Coordinates of C-alpha atoms and ligand atoms in Angstrom, one line a residue:
M1 CA 115.6 131.8 80.4
L2 CA 116.4 132.1 76.7
C3 CA 114.5 129.3 75.1
G4 CA 111.6 129.5 77.5
K5 CA 111.6 125.7 78.0
M6 CA 111.9 124.2 81.4
P7 CA 114.6 121.5 81.8
N8 CA 113.0 118.1 82.4
S9 CA 114.1 115.1 84.4
R10 CA 112.3 112.0 83.2
F11 CA 112.0 108.7 84.9
N12 CA 110.3 105.3 84.4
H13 CA 109.2 103.7 87.6
Q14 CA 107.9 100.1 87.5
V15 CA 106.2 98.9 90.6
R16 CA 107.1 95.3 90.8
S17 CA 108.0 92.4 93.1
L18 CA 111.4 91.3 94.0
R19 CA 112.5 88.2 95.9
I20 CA 115.1 89.1 98.5
T21 CA 116.9 87.3 101.3
K22 CA 117.6 89.1 104.5
L23 CA 118.2 87.8 108.1
C24 CA 118.3 84.3 106.7
N25 CA 114.8 84.5 105.3
S26 CA 113.5 85.0 101.8
K27 CA 110.3 86.8 100.8
D28 CA 108.8 88.9 98.0
I29 CA 108.8 92.6 98.5
V30 CA 107.2 95.3 96.4
T31 CA 109.8 97.7 94.8
I32 CA 110.4 100.2 92.1
N33 CA 112.4 98.8 89.3
G34 CA 113.5 95.8 91.4
M35 CA 115.6 98.1 93.7
F36 CA 115.5 98.3 97.5
P37 CA 115.8 101.1 98.4
G38 CA 114.4 102.4 95.1
P39 CA 116.2 104.6 92.5
V40 CA 117.3 108.1 93.4
V41 CA 115.4 110.8 91.6
Y42 CA 118.1 113.4 90.7
A43 CA 117.0 116.8 89.6
Q44 CA 117.9 120.5 89.8
E45 CA 116.1 123.4 91.4
D46 CA 113.2 124.5 89.2
D47 CA 113.3 121.3 87.1
T48 CA 110.1 119.8 85.9
V49 CA 110.1 116.1 87.0
I50 CA 108.1 113.6 84.9
V51 CA 107.8 110.1 86.3
R52 CA 105.8 107.4 84.5
V53 CA 104.7 104.9 87.1
S54 CA 103.6 101.5 85.7
N55 CA 102.1 99.2 88.2
L56 CA 103.3 95.6 87.5
S57 CA 102.5 94.5 91.0
P58 CA 99.4 92.8 92.2
Y59 CA 98.7 95.6 94.6
N60 CA 97.1 99.1 94.2
A61 CA 99.8 101.7 94.3
T62 CA 100.5 105.5 94.3
I63 CA 103.7 107.4 94.7
H64 CA 104.0 110.5 96.9
W65 CA 106.8 113.1 96.4
H66 CA 107.3 113.8 100.0
G67 CA 108.2 117.5 100.6
V68 CA 107.7 118.6 97.0
R69 CA 105.4 121.6 97.4
Q70 CA 103.5 120.8 94.2
R71 CA 102.8 124.4 93.3
L72 CA 99.5 124.2 91.3
S73 CA 100.0 120.5 90.8
C74 CA 98.0 118.9 93.6
W75 CA 96.8 116.2 91.1
F76 CA 100.3 114.8 91.2
D77 CA 100.8 114.7 95.0
G78 CA 100.1 111.0 95.3
P79 CA 98.3 110.2 98.6
S80 CA 95.7 107.5 97.7
Y81 CA 92.1 108.5 98.1
I82 CA 93.2 112.1 98.9
T83 CA 94.5 113.4 95.6
Q84 CA 94.0 110.4 93.4
C85 CA 92.6 106.9 93.1
P86 CA 95.2 104.2 93.3
I87 CA 97.0 103.0 90.1
Q88 CA 95.5 99.6 89.8
A89 CA 97.5 96.5 88.8
G90 CA 98.4 96.8 85.1
D91 CA 97.8 100.5 84.9
T92 CA 100.0 103.5 84.4
F93 CA 100.0 107.1 85.6
T94 CA 102.5 109.9 84.8
Y95 CA 103.4 112.3 87.6
N96 CA 104.4 115.7 86.4
F97 CA 105.5 118.5 88.8
T98 CA 108.1 121.3 89.1
L99 CA 110.5 121.8 91.9
V100 CA 109.8 125.5 92.3
Q101 CA 112.5 127.0 94.4
Q102 CA 113.3 123.7 96.1
K103 CA 116.7 122.2 96.5
G104 CA 118.1 119.6 98.9
T105 CA 117.1 116.2 100.2
L106 CA 113.6 114.9 99.9
F107 CA 112.2 111.4 99.2
W108 CA 109.4 109.6 97.4
H109 CA 107.4 106.8 98.8
A110 CA 104.3 104.7 98.2
H111 CA 101.3 106.4 99.8
I112 CA 98.9 103.6 100.1
S113 CA 98.6 101.0 102.9
W114 CA 102.0 100.2 104.3
L115 CA 103.8 99.6 101.0
R116 CA 106.1 102.5 101.9
A117 CA 108.1 99.9 103.9
T118 CA 109.9 98.9 100.8
V119 CA 108.6 101.3 98.1
H120 CA 110.8 104.4 98.8
G121 CA 113.8 106.2 97.5
A122 CA 115.6 109.6 97.7
I123 CA 114.9 112.8 95.8
V124 CA 118.1 114.8 95.5
V125 CA 117.7 118.3 94.1
H126 CA 120.9 120.1 93.3
P127 CA 121.1 123.8 93.1
K128 CA 121.0 125.3 89.6
S129 CA 124.2 125.0 87.6
G130 CA 126.7 127.5 88.8
V131 CA 125.0 128.1 92.1
P132 CA 127.2 126.9 95.0
Y133 CA 126.1 125.3 98.3
P134 CA 126.2 127.8 101.2
F135 CA 128.8 125.4 102.8
I136 CA 132.1 123.8 101.9
F137 CA 131.8 121.8 98.7
P138 CA 131.7 118.1 99.8
Y139 CA 134.1 115.7 98.2
Q140 CA 131.3 113.2 97.8
E141 CA 127.6 112.9 98.7
H142 CA 125.8 109.8 100.0
V143 CA 122.2 109.1 100.4
I144 CA 121.6 107.3 103.7
I145 CA 118.1 105.9 104.0
L146 CA 117.0 104.6 107.4
G147 CA 114.3 102.0 107.4
E148 CA 112.6 99.1 109.2
Y149 CA 112.4 95.6 107.9
W150 CA 109.9 92.8 108.7
L151 CA 110.2 89.2 107.9
R152 CA 106.5 89.0 107.3
D153 CA 104.8 90.1 104.1
I154 CA 103.9 93.8 104.6
P155 CA 100.4 93.8 103.1
R156 CA 99.5 90.8 105.2
L157 CA 101.1 92.2 108.3
E158 CA 99.1 95.4 107.9
Q159 CA 95.8 93.5 107.5
A160 CA 96.5 91.4 110.5
V161 CA 97.4 94.4 112.7
L162 CA 94.5 96.5 111.7
A163 CA 92.1 93.6 112.2
S164 CA 93.5 92.9 115.6
G165 CA 92.6 96.3 117.1
G166 CA 95.9 96.1 118.9
P167 CA 99.4 97.5 118.5
P168 CA 101.8 96.6 115.6
P169 CA 104.7 94.2 116.3
P170 CA 108.1 95.8 116.3
A171 CA 110.1 95.5 113.1
D172 CA 112.6 92.6 112.9
A173 CA 115.5 94.9 112.1
F174 CA 116.4 98.4 111.4
T175 CA 118.2 99.0 108.1
I176 CA 120.6 101.5 106.6
N177 CA 120.1 101.7 102.8
G178 CA 118.4 98.3 103.1
H179 CA 121.2 96.7 105.1
P180 CA 120.8 95.7 108.7
G181 CA 124.5 95.3 109.5
P182 CA 126.4 93.0 111.8
N183 CA 124.1 93.1 114.9
Y184 CA 121.5 90.9 113.3
N185 CA 121.3 87.2 112.3
C186 CA 123.1 86.3 109.0
S187 CA 123.9 89.9 108.4
T188 CA 127.7 90.1 109.0
N189 CA 128.2 90.9 105.3
D190 CA 124.8 92.6 104.8
V191 CA 126.3 96.0 105.6
Y192 CA 126.3 99.3 103.8
D193 CA 129.6 101.2 103.7
V194 CA 130.9 104.5 102.8
V195 CA 134.5 104.7 101.9
A196 CA 136.1 107.8 103.2
V197 CA 139.3 109.5 102.0
P198 CA 141.2 110.8 105.0
G199 CA 140.8 114.6 105.3
K200 CA 137.8 114.9 103.0
T201 CA 134.3 116.1 103.8
Y202 CA 131.2 114.2 102.9
L203 CA 127.6 115.3 102.6
L204 CA 125.3 112.6 104.0
R205 CA 121.7 113.0 103.0
L206 CA 119.8 111.3 105.8
I207 CA 116.2 110.1 105.2
N208 CA 114.0 108.4 107.7
A209 CA 111.8 106.1 105.6
A210 CA 110.8 103.8 108.5
L211 CA 107.1 103.0 109.0
N212 CA 106.6 103.4 112.6
M213 CA 109.8 104.4 114.4
E214 CA 111.6 107.6 115.1
V215 CA 115.3 107.0 115.4
F216 CA 118.7 108.3 116.5
F217 CA 121.7 108.4 114.2
A218 CA 125.3 108.8 115.2
I219 CA 128.8 108.1 113.8
A220 CA 131.6 106.7 116.1
D221 CA 134.1 109.4 117.1
H222 CA 132.8 111.9 114.6
K223 CA 130.7 114.9 115.1
F224 CA 128.8 116.1 112.1
T225 CA 127.2 119.4 111.0
I226 CA 123.6 119.8 110.0
V227 CA 123.3 122.2 107.0
E228 CA 119.9 121.3 105.7
A229 CA 116.6 120.0 107.1
D230 CA 113.6 119.0 104.9
A231 CA 115.4 120.5 101.8
E232 CA 115.9 123.9 103.3
Y233 CA 119.3 125.3 104.3
T234 CA 119.9 125.7 108.0
K235 CA 122.5 127.6 110.0
P236 CA 125.3 125.0 110.5
F237 CA 124.8 123.1 113.7
T238 CA 127.4 120.7 114.9
T239 CA 126.3 117.7 117.0
D240 CA 127.3 114.1 117.7
H241 CA 123.7 112.6 117.2
V242 CA 120.4 113.5 115.6
M243 CA 116.9 112.3 116.1
I244 CA 115.1 111.9 112.8
G245 CA 111.4 111.0 112.5
P246 CA 109.7 109.2 109.6
G247 CA 109.2 111.8 106.9
Q248 CA 112.2 113.9 107.9
T249 CA 115.4 114.5 106.0
L250 CA 118.6 116.1 107.1
G251 CA 121.8 117.0 105.2
V252 CA 124.9 116.6 107.4
L253 CA 128.6 117.2 106.7
V254 CA 131.1 114.9 108.2
T255 CA 134.9 115.2 107.8
A256 CA 137.2 112.1 107.8
D257 CA 139.5 113.7 110.4
Q258 CA 140.1 110.8 112.7
P259 CA 142.8 108.1 112.7
I260 CA 142.5 105.7 109.8
G261 CA 140.0 103.0 110.8
T262 CA 136.5 101.8 110.4
Y263 CA 133.8 103.7 112.3
S264 CA 130.2 102.6 112.8
M265 CA 127.3 104.7 111.6
S266 CA 124.5 103.6 113.9
M267 CA 120.7 103.9 113.9
G268 CA 118.7 103.0 117.0
P269 CA 115.2 103.7 118.4
Y270 CA 113.8 106.8 119.9
M271 CA 110.6 105.7 121.7
S272 CA 108.9 108.4 123.7
A273 CA 105.6 106.5 124.3
R274 CA 105.1 104.3 127.4
N275 CA 104.3 100.6 127.4
V276 CA 105.1 100.1 123.7
L277 CA 107.0 97.0 122.5
F278 CA 109.7 98.2 120.2
Q279 CA 112.8 97.0 118.4
N280 CA 115.6 97.9 120.8
T281 CA 118.5 97.1 118.6
T282 CA 121.0 99.0 116.4
A283 CA 121.5 98.9 112.7
I284 CA 125.1 99.6 111.7
A285 CA 126.8 100.8 108.5
Y286 CA 130.5 101.6 108.1
F287 CA 132.3 104.8 107.6
R288 CA 135.5 103.1 106.4
Y289 CA 138.7 105.1 105.8
L290 CA 140.7 104.3 102.8
G291 CA 143.6 102.4 104.0
A292 CA 141.8 100.7 107.0
L293 CA 142.3 97.0 107.1
P294 CA 139.1 95.2 106.0
S295 CA 139.5 93.0 109.0
S296 CA 139.7 95.9 111.5
L297 CA 137.0 96.0 114.1
A298 CA 134.5 98.8 113.6
L299 CA 134.5 101.3 116.5
P300 CA 131.0 101.5 118.0
A301 CA 129.0 104.7 118.0
S302 CA 127.2 105.8 121.1
L303 CA 123.5 106.6 120.6
P304 CA 121.4 108.4 123.1
S305 CA 119.2 106.0 125.1
F306 CA 115.8 105.2 123.6
N307 CA 113.9 107.6 125.9
N308 CA 116.4 110.5 125.9
N309 CA 114.0 113.4 125.2
L310 CA 116.7 116.0 126.0
A311 CA 118.9 114.7 123.2
V312 CA 116.0 115.4 120.9
K313 CA 115.4 118.9 122.2
T314 CA 119.0 119.9 122.0
V315 CA 119.1 119.2 118.2
M316 CA 115.7 120.9 117.7
D317 CA 117.0 124.0 119.5
G318 CA 119.9 124.1 117.0
L319 CA 117.7 124.1 113.9
R320 CA 117.5 127.6 112.4
S321 CA 116.9 128.8 108.9
L322 CA 120.1 129.9 107.3
N323 CA 118.7 133.3 106.3
P324 CA 116.3 135.5 108.1
A325 CA 112.7 134.2 107.5
V326 CA 111.4 137.4 106.0
D327 CA 108.2 135.8 104.8
V328 CA 107.1 134.1 108.1
P329 CA 103.5 135.4 108.6
K330 CA 103.3 138.0 111.4
Q331 CA 99.5 138.5 111.2
I332 CA 97.3 135.4 111.5
D333 CA 93.9 134.9 109.8
A334 CA 93.2 131.3 110.9
D335 CA 94.4 130.4 114.4
L336 CA 94.0 126.6 114.8
F337 CA 94.5 124.5 117.8
V338 CA 94.7 120.8 117.2
T339 CA 95.2 118.0 119.7
I340 CA 97.0 114.9 118.5
G341 CA 97.0 111.6 120.2
L342 CA 95.7 108.1 120.7
N343 CA 92.3 106.7 121.6
V344 CA 90.8 103.4 122.6
N345 CA 87.4 102.8 121.2
L346 CA 84.8 100.3 122.3
C347 CA 84.8 96.8 120.9
H348 CA 82.0 96.1 118.5
S349 CA 83.2 92.8 117.2
R350 CA 81.5 89.4 117.9
T351 CA 85.0 88.0 118.1
P352 CA 86.7 90.3 120.6
Q353 CA 89.5 87.9 121.2
Q354 CA 90.6 88.4 117.7
N355 CA 89.6 92.0 116.9
C356 CA 89.8 93.9 120.2
R357 CA 93.3 93.5 121.4
G358 CA 93.8 97.1 122.4
P359 CA 94.0 98.2 126.1
N360 CA 91.2 96.7 128.2
G361 CA 89.6 94.9 125.3
G362 CA 89.2 98.0 123.2
V363 CA 90.3 98.9 119.7
F364 CA 93.2 101.3 119.1
A365 CA 92.5 104.5 117.3
A366 CA 94.2 107.9 116.9
S367 CA 92.8 111.4 116.2
M368 CA 93.2 115.1 115.7
N369 CA 90.8 117.2 117.9
N370 CA 89.5 113.8 118.9
I371 CA 88.3 113.0 115.3
S372 CA 89.6 109.9 113.7
F373 CA 90.0 110.4 109.9
I374 CA 88.3 107.8 107.8
K375 CA 89.7 107.4 104.3
P376 CA 87.0 108.0 101.7
K377 CA 86.1 105.6 98.9
I378 CA 87.0 108.0 96.1
S379 CA 89.7 110.7 95.7
L380 CA 88.7 113.7 97.8
L381 CA 90.4 116.1 95.3
E382 CA 88.1 114.7 92.6
A383 CA 85.1 114.9 94.8
Y384 CA 85.9 118.5 95.6
Y385 CA 86.8 119.5 92.0
R386 CA 83.8 117.9 90.4
R387 CA 81.5 118.8 93.3
I388 CA 80.5 115.3 94.0
S389 CA 78.8 115.4 97.4
G390 CA 78.5 112.8 100.1
Y391 CA 82.1 111.7 100.5
Y392 CA 83.4 114.3 103.0
T393 CA 82.2 117.1 105.3
E394 CA 83.7 120.5 105.9
D395 CA 83.3 120.7 109.6
F396 CA 86.7 119.8 111.0
P397 CA 86.8 122.0 114.2
G398 CA 89.6 124.6 114.6
L399 CA 89.6 123.9 118.3
P400 CA 89.1 120.8 120.5
L401 CA 85.5 120.2 121.4
E402 CA 86.5 120.2 125.1
F403 CA 89.4 121.8 126.9
Y404 CA 91.1 120.1 129.8
D405 CA 94.7 119.3 130.9
F406 CA 95.5 117.5 127.7
V407 CA 98.9 116.3 128.9
N408 CA 98.3 115.3 132.5
G409 CA 94.6 115.1 132.9
A410 CA 93.7 113.1 129.8
P411 CA 91.0 110.5 130.1
N412 CA 92.5 107.1 130.5
N413 CA 89.7 104.8 131.7
S414 CA 89.8 103.0 128.4
P415 CA 87.7 102.2 126.4
N416 CA 84.9 103.9 128.3
D417 CA 86.1 107.5 128.1
T418 CA 88.8 107.3 125.5
Q419 CA 86.5 107.2 122.4
S420 CA 87.1 109.3 119.3
L421 CA 84.5 110.5 116.8
V422 CA 85.0 109.3 113.2
G423 CA 84.5 111.0 109.9
T424 CA 86.1 112.3 106.7
R425 CA 86.1 115.9 107.9
T426 CA 88.0 118.6 106.1
K427 CA 89.1 122.1 107.0
V428 CA 88.3 124.6 104.2
V429 CA 90.4 127.8 103.9
E430 CA 90.3 130.7 101.5
Y431 CA 93.3 131.3 99.2
G432 CA 96.0 133.2 100.9
T433 CA 94.9 132.6 104.5
R434 CA 97.7 133.1 106.9
V435 CA 97.5 130.0 109.1
Q436 CA 98.9 129.4 112.6
L437 CA 98.4 125.9 113.9
I438 CA 99.3 124.6 117.3
F439 CA 99.7 120.8 117.6
Q440 CA 99.1 119.7 121.2
D441 CA 100.1 116.2 122.2
T442 CA 97.6 114.5 124.6
G443 CA 98.2 111.9 127.3
T444 CA 95.3 109.7 126.4
V445 CA 96.8 106.1 126.5
T446 CA 100.3 107.7 126.4
T447 CA 102.0 110.9 125.4
E448 CA 104.3 110.5 122.5
N449 CA 106.4 112.5 120.0
H450 CA 104.4 112.6 116.7
P451 CA 106.1 113.5 113.4
M452 CA 103.4 115.7 111.9
H453 CA 103.6 116.1 108.1
L454 CA 101.8 118.6 105.8
H455 CA 101.4 118.0 102.1
G456 CA 101.7 120.8 99.6
Y457 CA 103.6 123.3 101.8
S458 CA 106.6 123.8 104.0
F459 CA 105.8 125.6 107.2
Y460 CA 107.8 127.6 109.7
V461 CA 108.2 126.0 113.1
V462 CA 107.9 129.1 115.1
G463 CA 107.7 127.6 118.6
Y464 CA 107.5 124.4 120.6
G465 CA 107.6 123.4 124.3
I466 CA 106.7 120.9 127.0
G467 CA 103.3 120.6 128.6
N468 CA 100.1 122.4 127.5
Y469 CA 100.4 125.3 125.1
D470 CA 99.9 128.6 126.9
P471 CA 99.9 131.7 124.6
K472 CA 100.9 133.8 127.6
T473 CA 104.2 132.0 128.2
A474 CA 105.0 130.5 124.8
N475 CA 108.2 131.8 123.2
F476 CA 108.1 132.2 119.4
N477 CA 111.0 132.6 117.0
L478 CA 109.8 134.8 114.1
V479 CA 113.4 135.6 113.1
D480 CA 115.0 132.5 111.8
P481 CA 112.6 129.5 112.5
P482 CA 113.3 126.3 110.4
Y483 CA 111.2 125.8 107.3
M484 CA 110.1 122.2 107.3
N485 CA 107.5 119.8 106.1
T486 CA 107.5 117.4 109.1
I487 CA 107.8 118.4 112.7
G488 CA 108.3 116.0 115.6
V489 CA 105.9 117.5 118.2
P490 CA 107.6 117.1 121.6
V491 CA 106.3 114.2 123.7
G492 CA 103.7 115.7 126.1
G493 CA 104.2 119.0 124.5
W494 CA 103.2 121.3 121.6
A495 CA 104.6 122.8 118.4
A496 CA 103.4 125.9 116.5
I497 CA 103.6 126.2 112.8
R498 CA 102.8 129.0 110.4
F499 CA 102.2 129.0 106.6
V500 CA 100.3 131.0 104.0
A501 CA 97.7 128.8 102.3
D502 CA 98.5 129.9 98.8
N503 CA 98.6 126.6 97.0
P504 CA 95.1 125.6 96.0
G505 CA 94.1 121.9 96.3
V506 CA 93.3 119.2 98.8
W507 CA 96.2 118.6 101.2
F508 CA 96.7 115.8 103.7
M509 CA 98.2 116.5 107.1
H510 CA 98.9 113.5 109.2
C511 CA 101.2 111.7 111.6
H512 CA 104.0 110.1 109.6
L513 CA 104.0 107.0 111.8
D514 CA 102.0 104.7 109.5
I515 CA 100.2 102.9 112.3
H516 CA 98.9 106.2 113.6
L517 CA 97.8 107.2 110.1
S518 CA 96.0 103.9 109.8
W519 CA 94.3 104.6 113.1
G520 CA 93.1 108.0 111.9
L521 CA 95.6 110.6 112.9
G522 CA 95.1 112.8 109.9
V523 CA 93.0 115.6 108.5
V524 CA 92.6 117.3 105.1
F525 CA 92.9 120.9 104.2
I526 CA 91.0 122.2 101.3
V527 CA 92.6 125.4 100.0
K528 CA 90.3 127.2 97.6
D529 CA 91.3 128.8 94.3
G530 CA 92.3 132.5 94.4
K531 CA 91.9 134.8 91.4
G532 CA 93.0 134.0 87.9
E533 CA 95.1 131.2 86.5
L534 CA 98.2 131.6 88.7
E535 CA 96.1 131.1 91.8
S536 CA 93.8 128.3 90.6
L537 CA 94.2 124.6 90.3
P538 CA 94.4 123.4 86.7
H539 CA 92.3 120.7 85.2
P540 CA 93.1 117.1 86.1
P541 CA 95.4 115.1 83.8
A542 CA 93.7 112.8 81.3
D543 CA 95.3 109.6 82.7
L544 CA 94.2 110.2 86.3
P545 CA 93.4 106.7 87.7
R546 CA 89.8 105.8 88.5
C547 CA 88.6 104.1 91.6
Ligands
C2O601 CU1 105.4 111.2 103.4 CU2 101.4 111.8 103.4 O1 103.4 111.4 103.5

């Protein structure tokens, strides 16, 4: 670069309340700049993004830049009590990070309690000027954010659910860019639509910002082609549906090549767990051809049924990196095996009717290697950086404490044998460690597809399968595995990821279903500094919030 100065993209984000009316009900929601979904953060590859976040809401807040790899900028990652204390009401914090070699679709969201339900928006990173997409140049691009909407106030709902020890209630509606569409009460006109010019090709940037639901997406009578997943190009894969878990993003191309008309874009549930109450309805947006009569009936899209695991697998099988993955680690230094799943803990409340509404009078929990993560009272990154002891331990085990048939032989006599251990345990790794991690779903309470997300890195998804992981029979793809930041671990199955731990800091890894995160399905990696400035975490910013 000639002038030696990085191009900047600057934004002002005000966290504030907005009164909205949906489904015939009004309530106050927390937003950024009074927008729902929030404003799109547009940038280019290698841009430095500077976002001043002022908290004008009554709640503590932080913003996480989901999928941004935060090279040497862990202080700006955003998960509350992991890399920073919350921005308190009335305070301001400026996030500053660079999109090093990143382009595509990501998103930002609040990373504290369940505020993410309404505090979220897209990050769209275009290639550098003059660099084309590796696919046909779309006539237009549209951000399509899939969400869940509750009539109840979100902070109160969260408090009530966590105090109950029981499961969360289903959302009252699914939404597409904030609009539920005609299947819901009072929503005939509360519909998002994309106007399509016949013959043109559109890039849809799909983002699942829902709190607790994995979902299917389909467009009536149109196939579409996946060209990007988690902001990394993929080999083009054409399908008529996708499953997308919370935390995942997909770029898909769709061509308006059907007779002029109005076509539904539909979002419906994927529920792989058993005995869970969920919202079994469909949010609809329109893909409306120019020239279609406004009164013309929208053609319905057919979504896979809510428990169609095969429909999930077919798309997963189709996800391949566009180019050969030359940097996928072939040798492994740290080989981790981590079970993921639910627990039911014993009731210790004097008012079990109110507080122990999990199975058999127990309290729901979730865990990794049977340890439920407890959020600390201060920022772990600060505790680590300033060597403040007493807030976390370094003994997260690289293997389960006990081996058994995780999928079919899981303990289920709840709450007697389904307890988890609790703690703020971390896994410490040296700079440059080549990590392989196997996620193994367990059948305690129920097997379920979990969208596992890692902060600070993308990882190669080198393998996955059904049942218990067996190194002797597992098939790995070290040629063109997809490079992702969130992986839906197959229900009753496993997934293997690989990455090189070359970004120093404190990085959260957790299930992106918020209820599971609240129940403890998370762990923290501490990646130590390497040698010299380019391998070490810089000093914290001066305006870092205090707890
Ligand atoms: Cu998008 Cu820690 O999450």
